[in-house]
PDB file of C-alpha atoms in Angstrom:
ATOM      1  CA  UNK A   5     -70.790 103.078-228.544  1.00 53.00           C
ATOM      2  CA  UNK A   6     -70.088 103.980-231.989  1.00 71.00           C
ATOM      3  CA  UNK A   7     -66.223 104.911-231.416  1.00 67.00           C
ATOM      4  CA  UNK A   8     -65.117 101.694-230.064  1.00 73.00           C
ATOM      5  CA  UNK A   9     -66.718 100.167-233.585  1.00 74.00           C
ATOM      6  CA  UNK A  10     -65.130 102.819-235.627  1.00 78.00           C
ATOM      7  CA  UNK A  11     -61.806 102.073-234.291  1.00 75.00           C
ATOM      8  CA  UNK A  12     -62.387  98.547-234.107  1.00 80.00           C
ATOM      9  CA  UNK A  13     -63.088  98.398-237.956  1.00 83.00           C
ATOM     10  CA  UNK A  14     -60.039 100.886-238.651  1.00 84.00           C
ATOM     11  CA  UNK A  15     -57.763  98.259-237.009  1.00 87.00           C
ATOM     12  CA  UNK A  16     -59.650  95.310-238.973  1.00 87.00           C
ATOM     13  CA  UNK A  17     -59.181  97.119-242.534  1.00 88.00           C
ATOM     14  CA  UNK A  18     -55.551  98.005-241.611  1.00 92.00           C
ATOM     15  CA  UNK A  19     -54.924  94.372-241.135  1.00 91.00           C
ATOM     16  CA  UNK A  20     -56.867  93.918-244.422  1.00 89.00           C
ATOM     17  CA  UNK A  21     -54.826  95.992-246.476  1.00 91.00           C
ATOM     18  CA  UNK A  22     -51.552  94.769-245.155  1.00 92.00           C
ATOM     19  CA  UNK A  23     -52.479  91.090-246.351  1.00 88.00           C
ATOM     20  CA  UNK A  24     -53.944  92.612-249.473  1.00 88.00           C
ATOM     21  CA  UNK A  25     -51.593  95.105-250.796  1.00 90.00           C
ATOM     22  CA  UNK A  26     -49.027  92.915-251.394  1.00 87.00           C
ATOM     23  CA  UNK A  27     -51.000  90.118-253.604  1.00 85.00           C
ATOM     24  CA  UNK A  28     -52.254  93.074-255.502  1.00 88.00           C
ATOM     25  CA  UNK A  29     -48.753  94.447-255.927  1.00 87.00           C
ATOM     26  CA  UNK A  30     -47.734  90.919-256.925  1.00 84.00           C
ATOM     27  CA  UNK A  31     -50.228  90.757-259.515  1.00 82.00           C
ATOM     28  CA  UNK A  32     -49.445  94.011-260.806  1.00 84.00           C
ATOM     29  CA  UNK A  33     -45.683  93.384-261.205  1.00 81.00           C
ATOM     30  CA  UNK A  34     -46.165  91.497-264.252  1.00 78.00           C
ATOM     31  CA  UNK A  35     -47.312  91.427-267.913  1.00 79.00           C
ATOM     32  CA  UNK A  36     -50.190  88.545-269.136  1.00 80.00           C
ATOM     33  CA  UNK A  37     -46.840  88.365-271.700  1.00 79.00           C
ATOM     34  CA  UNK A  38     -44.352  87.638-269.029  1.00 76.00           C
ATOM     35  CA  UNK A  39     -46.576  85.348-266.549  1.00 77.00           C
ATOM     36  CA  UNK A  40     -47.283  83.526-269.944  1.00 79.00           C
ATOM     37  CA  UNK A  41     -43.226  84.072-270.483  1.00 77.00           C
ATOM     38  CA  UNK A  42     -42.556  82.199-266.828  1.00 78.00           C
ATOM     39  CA  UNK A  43     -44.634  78.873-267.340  1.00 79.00           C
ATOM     40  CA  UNK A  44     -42.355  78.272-270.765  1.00 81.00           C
ATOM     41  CA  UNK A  45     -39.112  79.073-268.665  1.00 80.00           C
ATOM     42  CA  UNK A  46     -36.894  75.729-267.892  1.00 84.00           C
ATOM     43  CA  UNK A  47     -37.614  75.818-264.065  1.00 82.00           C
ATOM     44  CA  UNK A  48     -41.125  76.102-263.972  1.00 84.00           C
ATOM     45  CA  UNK A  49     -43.102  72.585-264.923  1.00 88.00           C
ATOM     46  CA  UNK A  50     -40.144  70.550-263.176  1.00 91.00           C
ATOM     47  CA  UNK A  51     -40.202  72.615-260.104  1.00 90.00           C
ATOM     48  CA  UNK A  52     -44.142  72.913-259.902  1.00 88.00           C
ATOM     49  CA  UNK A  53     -44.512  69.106-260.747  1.00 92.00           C
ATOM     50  CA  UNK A  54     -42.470  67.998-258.167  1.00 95.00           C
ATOM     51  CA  UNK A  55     -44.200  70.869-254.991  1.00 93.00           C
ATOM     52  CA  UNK A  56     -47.255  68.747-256.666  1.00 91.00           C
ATOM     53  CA  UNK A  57     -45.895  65.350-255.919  1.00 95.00           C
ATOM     54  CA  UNK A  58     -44.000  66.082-252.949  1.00 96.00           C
ATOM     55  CA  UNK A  59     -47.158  67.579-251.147  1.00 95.00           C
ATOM     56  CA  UNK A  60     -49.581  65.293-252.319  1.00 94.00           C
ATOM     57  CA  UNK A  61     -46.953  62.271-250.780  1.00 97.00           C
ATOM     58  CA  UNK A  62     -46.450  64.399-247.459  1.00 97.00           C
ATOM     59  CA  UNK A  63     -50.473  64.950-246.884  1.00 96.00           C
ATOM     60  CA  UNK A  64     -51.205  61.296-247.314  1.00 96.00           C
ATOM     61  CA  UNK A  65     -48.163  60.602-244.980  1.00 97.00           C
ATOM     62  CA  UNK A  66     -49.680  63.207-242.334  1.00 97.00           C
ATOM     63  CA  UNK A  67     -53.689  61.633-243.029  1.00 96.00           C
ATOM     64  CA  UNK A  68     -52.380  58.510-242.303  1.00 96.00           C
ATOM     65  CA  UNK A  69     -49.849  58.772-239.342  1.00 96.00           C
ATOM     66  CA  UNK A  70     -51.526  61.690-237.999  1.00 95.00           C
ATOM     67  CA  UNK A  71     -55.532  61.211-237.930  1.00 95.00           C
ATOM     68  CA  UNK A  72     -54.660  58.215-235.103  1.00 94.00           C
ATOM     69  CA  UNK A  73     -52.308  60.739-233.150  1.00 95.00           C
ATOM     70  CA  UNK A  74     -55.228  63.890-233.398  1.00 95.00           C
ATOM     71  CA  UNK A  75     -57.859  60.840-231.762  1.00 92.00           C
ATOM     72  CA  UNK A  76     -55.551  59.708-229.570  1.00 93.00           C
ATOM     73  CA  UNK A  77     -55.059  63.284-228.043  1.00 93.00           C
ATOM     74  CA  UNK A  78     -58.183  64.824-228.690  1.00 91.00           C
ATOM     75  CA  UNK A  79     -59.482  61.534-226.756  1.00 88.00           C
ATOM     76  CA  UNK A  80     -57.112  60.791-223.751  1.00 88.00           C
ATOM     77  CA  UNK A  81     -56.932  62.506-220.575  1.00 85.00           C
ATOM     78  CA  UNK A  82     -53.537  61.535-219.635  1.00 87.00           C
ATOM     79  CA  UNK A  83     -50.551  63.294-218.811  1.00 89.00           C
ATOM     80  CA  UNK A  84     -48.288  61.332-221.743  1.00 92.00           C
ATOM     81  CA  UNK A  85     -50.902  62.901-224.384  1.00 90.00           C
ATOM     82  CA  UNK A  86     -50.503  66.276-223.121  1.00 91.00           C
ATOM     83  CA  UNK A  87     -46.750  65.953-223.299  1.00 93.00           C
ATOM     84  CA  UNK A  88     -46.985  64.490-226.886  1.00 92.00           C
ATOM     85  CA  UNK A  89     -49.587  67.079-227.769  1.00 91.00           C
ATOM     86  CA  UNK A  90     -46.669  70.276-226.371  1.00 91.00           C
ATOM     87  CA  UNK A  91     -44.189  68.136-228.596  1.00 92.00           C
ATOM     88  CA  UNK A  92     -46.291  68.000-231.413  1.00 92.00           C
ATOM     89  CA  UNK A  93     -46.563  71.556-231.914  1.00 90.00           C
ATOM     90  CA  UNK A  94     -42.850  72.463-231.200  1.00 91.00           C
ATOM     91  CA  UNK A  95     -42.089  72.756-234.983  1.00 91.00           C
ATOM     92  CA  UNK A  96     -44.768  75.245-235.628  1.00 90.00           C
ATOM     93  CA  UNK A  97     -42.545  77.674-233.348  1.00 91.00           C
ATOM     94  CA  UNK A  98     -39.109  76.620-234.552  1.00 91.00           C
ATOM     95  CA  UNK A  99     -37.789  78.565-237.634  1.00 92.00           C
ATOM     96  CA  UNK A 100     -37.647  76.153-240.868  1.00 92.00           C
ATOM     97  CA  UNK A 101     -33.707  76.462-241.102  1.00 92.00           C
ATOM     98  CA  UNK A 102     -33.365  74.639-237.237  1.00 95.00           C
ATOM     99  CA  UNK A 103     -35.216  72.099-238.243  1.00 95.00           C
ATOM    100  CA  UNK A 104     -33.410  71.346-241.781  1.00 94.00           C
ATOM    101  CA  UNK A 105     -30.356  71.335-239.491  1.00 94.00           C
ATOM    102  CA  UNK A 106     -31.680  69.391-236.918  1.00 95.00           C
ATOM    103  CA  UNK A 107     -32.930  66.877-240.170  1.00 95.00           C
ATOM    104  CA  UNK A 108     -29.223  66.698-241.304  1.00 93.00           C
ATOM    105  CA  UNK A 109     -28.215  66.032-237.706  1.00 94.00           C
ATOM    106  CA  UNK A 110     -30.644  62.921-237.876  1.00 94.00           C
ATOM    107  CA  UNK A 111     -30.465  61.599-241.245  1.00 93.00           C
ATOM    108  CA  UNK A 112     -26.903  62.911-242.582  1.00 87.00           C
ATOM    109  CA  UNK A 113     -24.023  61.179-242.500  1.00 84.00           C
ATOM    110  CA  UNK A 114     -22.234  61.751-239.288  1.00 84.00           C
ATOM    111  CA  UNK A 115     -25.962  62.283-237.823  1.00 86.00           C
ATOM    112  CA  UNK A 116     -28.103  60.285-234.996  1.00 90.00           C
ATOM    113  CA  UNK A 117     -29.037  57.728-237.656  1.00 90.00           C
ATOM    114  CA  UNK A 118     -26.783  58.381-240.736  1.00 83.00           C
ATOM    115  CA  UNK A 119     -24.159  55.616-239.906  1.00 82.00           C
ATOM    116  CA  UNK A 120     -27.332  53.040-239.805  1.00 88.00           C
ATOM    117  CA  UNK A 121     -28.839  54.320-242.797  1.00 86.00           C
ATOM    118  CA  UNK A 122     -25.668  54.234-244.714  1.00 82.00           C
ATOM    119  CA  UNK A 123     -25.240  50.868-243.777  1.00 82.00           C
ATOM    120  CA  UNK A 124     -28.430  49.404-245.089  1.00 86.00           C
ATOM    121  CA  UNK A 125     -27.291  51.509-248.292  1.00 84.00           C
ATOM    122  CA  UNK A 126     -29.976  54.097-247.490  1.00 86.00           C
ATOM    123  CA  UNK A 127     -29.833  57.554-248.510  1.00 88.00           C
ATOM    124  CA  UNK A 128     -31.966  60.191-247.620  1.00 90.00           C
ATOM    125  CA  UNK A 129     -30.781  63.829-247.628  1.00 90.00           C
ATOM    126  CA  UNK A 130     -30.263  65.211-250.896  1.00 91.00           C
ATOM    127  CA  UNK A 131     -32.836  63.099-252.493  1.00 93.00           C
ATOM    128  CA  UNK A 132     -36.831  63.930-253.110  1.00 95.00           C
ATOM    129  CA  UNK A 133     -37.518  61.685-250.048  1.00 94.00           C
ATOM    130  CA  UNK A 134     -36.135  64.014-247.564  1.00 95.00           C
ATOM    131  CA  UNK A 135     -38.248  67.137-249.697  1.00 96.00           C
ATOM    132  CA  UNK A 136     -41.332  65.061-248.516  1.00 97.00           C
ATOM    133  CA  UNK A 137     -39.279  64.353-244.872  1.00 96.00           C
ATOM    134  CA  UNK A 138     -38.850  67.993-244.503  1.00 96.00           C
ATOM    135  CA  UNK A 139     -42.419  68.695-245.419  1.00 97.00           C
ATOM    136  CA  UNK A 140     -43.853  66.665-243.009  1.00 97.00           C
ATOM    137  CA  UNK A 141     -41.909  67.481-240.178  1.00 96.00           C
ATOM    138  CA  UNK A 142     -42.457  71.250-240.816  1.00 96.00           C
ATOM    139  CA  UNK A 143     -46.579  70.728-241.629  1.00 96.00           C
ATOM    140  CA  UNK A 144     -47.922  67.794-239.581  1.00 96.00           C
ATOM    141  CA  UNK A 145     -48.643  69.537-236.534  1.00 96.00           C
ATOM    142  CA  UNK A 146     -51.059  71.852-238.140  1.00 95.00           C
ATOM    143  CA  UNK A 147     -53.297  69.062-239.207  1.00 96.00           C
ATOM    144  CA  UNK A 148     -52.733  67.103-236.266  1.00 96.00           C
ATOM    145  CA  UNK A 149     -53.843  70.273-234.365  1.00 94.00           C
ATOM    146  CA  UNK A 150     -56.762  70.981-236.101  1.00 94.00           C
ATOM    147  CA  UNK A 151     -57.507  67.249-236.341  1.00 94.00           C
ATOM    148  CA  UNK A 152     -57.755  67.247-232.182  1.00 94.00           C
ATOM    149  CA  UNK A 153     -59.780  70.238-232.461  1.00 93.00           C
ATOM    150  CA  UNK A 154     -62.440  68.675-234.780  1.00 93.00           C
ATOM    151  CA  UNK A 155     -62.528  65.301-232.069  1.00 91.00           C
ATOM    152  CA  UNK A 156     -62.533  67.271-229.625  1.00 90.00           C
ATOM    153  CA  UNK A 157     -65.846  68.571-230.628  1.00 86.00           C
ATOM    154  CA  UNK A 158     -67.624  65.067-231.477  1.00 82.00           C
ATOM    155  CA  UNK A 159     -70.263  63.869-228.938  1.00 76.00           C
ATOM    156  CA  UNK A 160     -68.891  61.297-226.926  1.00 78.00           C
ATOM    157  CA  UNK A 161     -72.297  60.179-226.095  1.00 77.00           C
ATOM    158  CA  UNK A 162     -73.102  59.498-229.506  1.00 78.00           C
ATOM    159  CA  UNK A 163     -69.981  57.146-229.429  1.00 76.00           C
ATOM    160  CA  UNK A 164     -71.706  55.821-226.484  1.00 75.00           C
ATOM    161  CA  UNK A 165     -74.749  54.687-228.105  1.00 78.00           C
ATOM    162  CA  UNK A 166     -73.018  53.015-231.154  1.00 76.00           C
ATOM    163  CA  UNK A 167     -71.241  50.819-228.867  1.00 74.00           C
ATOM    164  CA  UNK A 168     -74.355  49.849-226.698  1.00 77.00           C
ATOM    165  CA  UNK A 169     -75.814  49.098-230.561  1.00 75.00           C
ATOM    166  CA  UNK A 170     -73.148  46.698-231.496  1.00 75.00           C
ATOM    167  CA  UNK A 171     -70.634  48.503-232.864  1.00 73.00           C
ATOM    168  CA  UNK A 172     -67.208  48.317-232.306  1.00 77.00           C
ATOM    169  CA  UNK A 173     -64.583  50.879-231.255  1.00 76.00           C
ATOM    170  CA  UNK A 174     -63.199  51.450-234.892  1.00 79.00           C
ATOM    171  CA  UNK A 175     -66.361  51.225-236.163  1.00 79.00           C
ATOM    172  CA  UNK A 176     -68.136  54.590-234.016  1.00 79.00           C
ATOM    173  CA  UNK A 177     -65.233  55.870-235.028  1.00 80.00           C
ATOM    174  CA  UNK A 178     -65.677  55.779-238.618  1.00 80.00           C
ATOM    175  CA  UNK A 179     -69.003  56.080-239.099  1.00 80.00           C
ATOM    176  CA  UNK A 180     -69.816  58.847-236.534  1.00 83.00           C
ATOM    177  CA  UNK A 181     -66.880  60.591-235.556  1.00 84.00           C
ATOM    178  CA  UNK A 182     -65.120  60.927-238.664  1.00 85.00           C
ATOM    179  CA  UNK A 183     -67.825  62.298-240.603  1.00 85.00           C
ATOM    180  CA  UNK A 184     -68.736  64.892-237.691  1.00 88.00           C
ATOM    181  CA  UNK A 185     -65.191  65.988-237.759  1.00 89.00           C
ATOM    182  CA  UNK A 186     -64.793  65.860-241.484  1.00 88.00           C
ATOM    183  CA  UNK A 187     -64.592  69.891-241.953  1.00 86.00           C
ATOM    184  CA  UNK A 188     -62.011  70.324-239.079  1.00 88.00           C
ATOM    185  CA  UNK A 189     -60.035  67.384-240.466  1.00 91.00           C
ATOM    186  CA  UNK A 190     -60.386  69.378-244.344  1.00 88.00           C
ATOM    187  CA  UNK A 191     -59.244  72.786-242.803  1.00 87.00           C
ATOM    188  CA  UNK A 192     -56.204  71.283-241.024  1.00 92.00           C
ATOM    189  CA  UNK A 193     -55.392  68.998-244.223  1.00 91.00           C
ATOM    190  CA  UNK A 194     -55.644  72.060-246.327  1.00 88.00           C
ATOM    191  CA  UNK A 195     -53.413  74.302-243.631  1.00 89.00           C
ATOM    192  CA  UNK A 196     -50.873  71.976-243.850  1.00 93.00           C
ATOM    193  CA  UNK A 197     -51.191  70.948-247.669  1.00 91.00           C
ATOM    194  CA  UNK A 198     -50.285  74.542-247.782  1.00 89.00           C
ATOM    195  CA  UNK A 199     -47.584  75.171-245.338  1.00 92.00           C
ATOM    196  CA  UNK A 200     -46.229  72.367-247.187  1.00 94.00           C
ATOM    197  CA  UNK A 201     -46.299  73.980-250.576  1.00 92.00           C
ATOM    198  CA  UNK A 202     -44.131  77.351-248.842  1.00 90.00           C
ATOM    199  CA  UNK A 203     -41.846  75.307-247.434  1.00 93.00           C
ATOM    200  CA  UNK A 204     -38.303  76.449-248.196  1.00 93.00           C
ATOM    201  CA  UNK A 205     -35.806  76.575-245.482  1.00 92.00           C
ATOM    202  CA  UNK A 206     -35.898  73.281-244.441  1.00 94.00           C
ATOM    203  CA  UNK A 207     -35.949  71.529-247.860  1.00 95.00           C
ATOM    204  CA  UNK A 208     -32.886  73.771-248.793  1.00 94.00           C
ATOM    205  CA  UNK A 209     -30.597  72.832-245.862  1.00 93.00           C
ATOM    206  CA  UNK A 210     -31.754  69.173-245.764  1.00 94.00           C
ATOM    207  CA  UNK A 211     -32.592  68.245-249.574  1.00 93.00           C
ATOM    208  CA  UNK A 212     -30.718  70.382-251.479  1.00 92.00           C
ATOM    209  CA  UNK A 213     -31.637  72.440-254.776  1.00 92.00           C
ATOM    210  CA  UNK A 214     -31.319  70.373-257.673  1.00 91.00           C
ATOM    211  CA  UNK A 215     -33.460  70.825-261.128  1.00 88.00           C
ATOM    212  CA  UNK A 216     -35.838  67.947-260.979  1.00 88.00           C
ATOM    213  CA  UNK A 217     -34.987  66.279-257.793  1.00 93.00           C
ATOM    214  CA  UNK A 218     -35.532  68.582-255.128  1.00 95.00           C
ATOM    215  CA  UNK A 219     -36.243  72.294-256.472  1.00 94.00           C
ATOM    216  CA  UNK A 220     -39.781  72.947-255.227  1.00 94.00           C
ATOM    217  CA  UNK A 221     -41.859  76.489-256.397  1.00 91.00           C
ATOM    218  CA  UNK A 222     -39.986  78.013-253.315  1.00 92.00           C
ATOM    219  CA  UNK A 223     -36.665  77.347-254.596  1.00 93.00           C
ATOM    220  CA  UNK A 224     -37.002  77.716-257.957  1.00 90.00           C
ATOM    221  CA  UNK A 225     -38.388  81.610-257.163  1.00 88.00           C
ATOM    222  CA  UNK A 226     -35.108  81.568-255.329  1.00 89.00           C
ATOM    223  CA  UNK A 227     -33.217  80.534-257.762  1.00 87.00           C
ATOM    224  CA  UNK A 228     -34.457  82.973-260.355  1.00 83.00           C
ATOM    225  CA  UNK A 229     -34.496  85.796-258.089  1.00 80.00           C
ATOM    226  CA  UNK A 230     -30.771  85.532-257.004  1.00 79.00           C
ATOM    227  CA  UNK A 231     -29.687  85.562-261.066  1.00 66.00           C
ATOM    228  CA  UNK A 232     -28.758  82.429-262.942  1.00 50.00           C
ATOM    229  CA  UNK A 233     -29.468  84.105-265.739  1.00 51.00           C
ATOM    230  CA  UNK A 234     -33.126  84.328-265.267  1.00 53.00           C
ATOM    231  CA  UNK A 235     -33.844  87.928-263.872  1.00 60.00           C
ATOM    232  CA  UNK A 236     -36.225  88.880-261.467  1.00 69.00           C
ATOM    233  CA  UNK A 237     -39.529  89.370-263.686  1.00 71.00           C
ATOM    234  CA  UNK A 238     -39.043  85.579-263.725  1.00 75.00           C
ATOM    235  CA  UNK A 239     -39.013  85.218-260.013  1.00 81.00           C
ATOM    236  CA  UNK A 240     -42.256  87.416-259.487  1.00 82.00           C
ATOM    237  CA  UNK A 241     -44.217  85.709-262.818  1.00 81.00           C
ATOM    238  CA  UNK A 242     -43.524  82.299-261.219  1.00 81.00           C
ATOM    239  CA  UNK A 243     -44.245  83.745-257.433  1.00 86.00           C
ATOM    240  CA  UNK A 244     -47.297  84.577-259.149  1.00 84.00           C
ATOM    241  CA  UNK A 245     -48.404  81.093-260.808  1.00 81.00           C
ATOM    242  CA  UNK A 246     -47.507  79.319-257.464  1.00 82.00           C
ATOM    243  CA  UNK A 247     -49.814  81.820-256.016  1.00 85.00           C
ATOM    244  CA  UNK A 248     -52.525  81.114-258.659  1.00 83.00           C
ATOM    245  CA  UNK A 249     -51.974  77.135-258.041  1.00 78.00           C
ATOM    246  CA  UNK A 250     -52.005  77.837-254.337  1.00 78.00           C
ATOM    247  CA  UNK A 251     -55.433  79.755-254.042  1.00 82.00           C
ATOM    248  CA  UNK A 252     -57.114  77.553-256.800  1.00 80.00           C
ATOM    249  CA  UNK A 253     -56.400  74.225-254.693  1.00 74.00           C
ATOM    250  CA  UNK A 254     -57.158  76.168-251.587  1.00 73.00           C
ATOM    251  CA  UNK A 255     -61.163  77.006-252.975  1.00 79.00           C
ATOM    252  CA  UNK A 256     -61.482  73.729-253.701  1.00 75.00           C
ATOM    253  CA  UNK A 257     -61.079  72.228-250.840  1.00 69.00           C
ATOM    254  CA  UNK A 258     -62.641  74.840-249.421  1.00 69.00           C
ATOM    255  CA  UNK A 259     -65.710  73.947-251.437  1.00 72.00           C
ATOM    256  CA  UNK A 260     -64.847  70.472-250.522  1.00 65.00           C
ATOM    257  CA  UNK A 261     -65.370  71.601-246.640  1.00 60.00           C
ATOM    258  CA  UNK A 262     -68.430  73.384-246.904  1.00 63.00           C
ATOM    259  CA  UNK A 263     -69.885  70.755-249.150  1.00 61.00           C
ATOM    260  CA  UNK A 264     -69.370  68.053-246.512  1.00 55.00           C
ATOM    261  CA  UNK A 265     -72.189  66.506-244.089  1.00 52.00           C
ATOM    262  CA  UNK A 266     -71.925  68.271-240.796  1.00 52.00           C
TER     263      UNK A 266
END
């Protein structure tokens, strides 16, 4: 009996130290000097202040189109929502760089909608909107997953109840089933406020990499990394603050989560 649970935890701390390792070697790379070095460098504050913006835009677009869609599947037995559901999920299986092209195939010029776009004087590639386009696209369907997941799990019979008491549709909704699913809703807002944050093929096809305008964290590690003058103690000091910024937002919410009424 005890072999099985030796292995067992052998595999378990070999997948530990293989996440680990290379956060510790990350932190390691650097001075307190050169991290300190990084946030003073010209593409730090721009590039961190707009992966702030951008994902903070994107979440509240995926809260609001995509708590609905997670009722609406976690809820109907239909065929329709289990194709939606299959659709829904495609993106977490296609690599970043298809969908930036399949973006500029949509929104660019000679794309599906570019000619319509560009007649109402419309632009979007190239521009901060399509960073927050191309971070939707790539991060919705892990909230909307998780979001089903959490509904999934509320008692329909409690919904039951609140509408033999009087209360509407909406308003069982709101009052009981979005408050029991409040921690799976937090855990797929925070997955995707994440994947959101890492996003980097997508944006760089479809949006571009211009100071200011659409250079997230991602790109600007890029950009230091492949030269411009910057060197690559640069690119692993400001790898390391978007780590840093990534794992402090993370706790909160995490917090957040644990802290809320189950």
């Amino acid at each position: 009996m005890r072999l099985p649970v030796i292995f067992g935890g052998v595999l378990g701390a070999t997948l530990v130290l293989l996440l680990v390792f290379p956060i510790l070697a990350l932190a390691l790379a650097v001075t307190p000097g050169e991290l300190l070095a990084a946030t003073s460098h010209p593409l730090f504050w721009p590039a961190l202040w707009l992966s702030l913006k951008t994902t903070l835009i994107s979440l509240a677009v995926i809260l609001i189109l995509g708590t609905p869609l997670a009722w609406w599947l976690a809820s109907s037995k239909h065929w329709v929502a289990r194709v939606v559901g299959l659709l829904i999920e495609l993106p977490i299986m296609i690599p970043p760089a298809v969908i930036g092209v399949a973006l500029l195939m949509t929104f660019g010029r000679q794309g599906l909608l570019g000619g319509a776009l560009e007649a109402l004087g419309v632009q979007v590639i190239f521009t901060t909107g399509a960073v927050v386009l191309a971070q939707v696209v790539v991060s919705a369907p892990f909230y909307v997953r998780a979001a089903a997941s959490a509904f999934s799990g509320v008692d329909e019979e409690l919904l039951i109840v609140a509408r033999s008491l009087g209360a509407s549709q909406l308003q069982a909704i709101r009052r009981i089933a979005l408050p029991m699913a409040l921690p799976g809703l937090l855990t797929g807002a925070s997955l995707a406020w994440a994947r959101a944050l890492g996003e980097f093929g997508a944006t760089l096809l479809f949006a571009g990499n211009m100071s200011g305008k659409t250079q997230t964290m991602p790109l600007a590690i890029y950009t230091a990394f492949n030269g411009a003058g910057v060197g690559q103690g640069t690119a692993v000091a400001l790898s390391l603050l978007l780590l840093v910024t990534s794992l402090v937002v993370l706790l909160l919410v995490r917090g957040w989560r644990q802290g809320a009424p189950r």
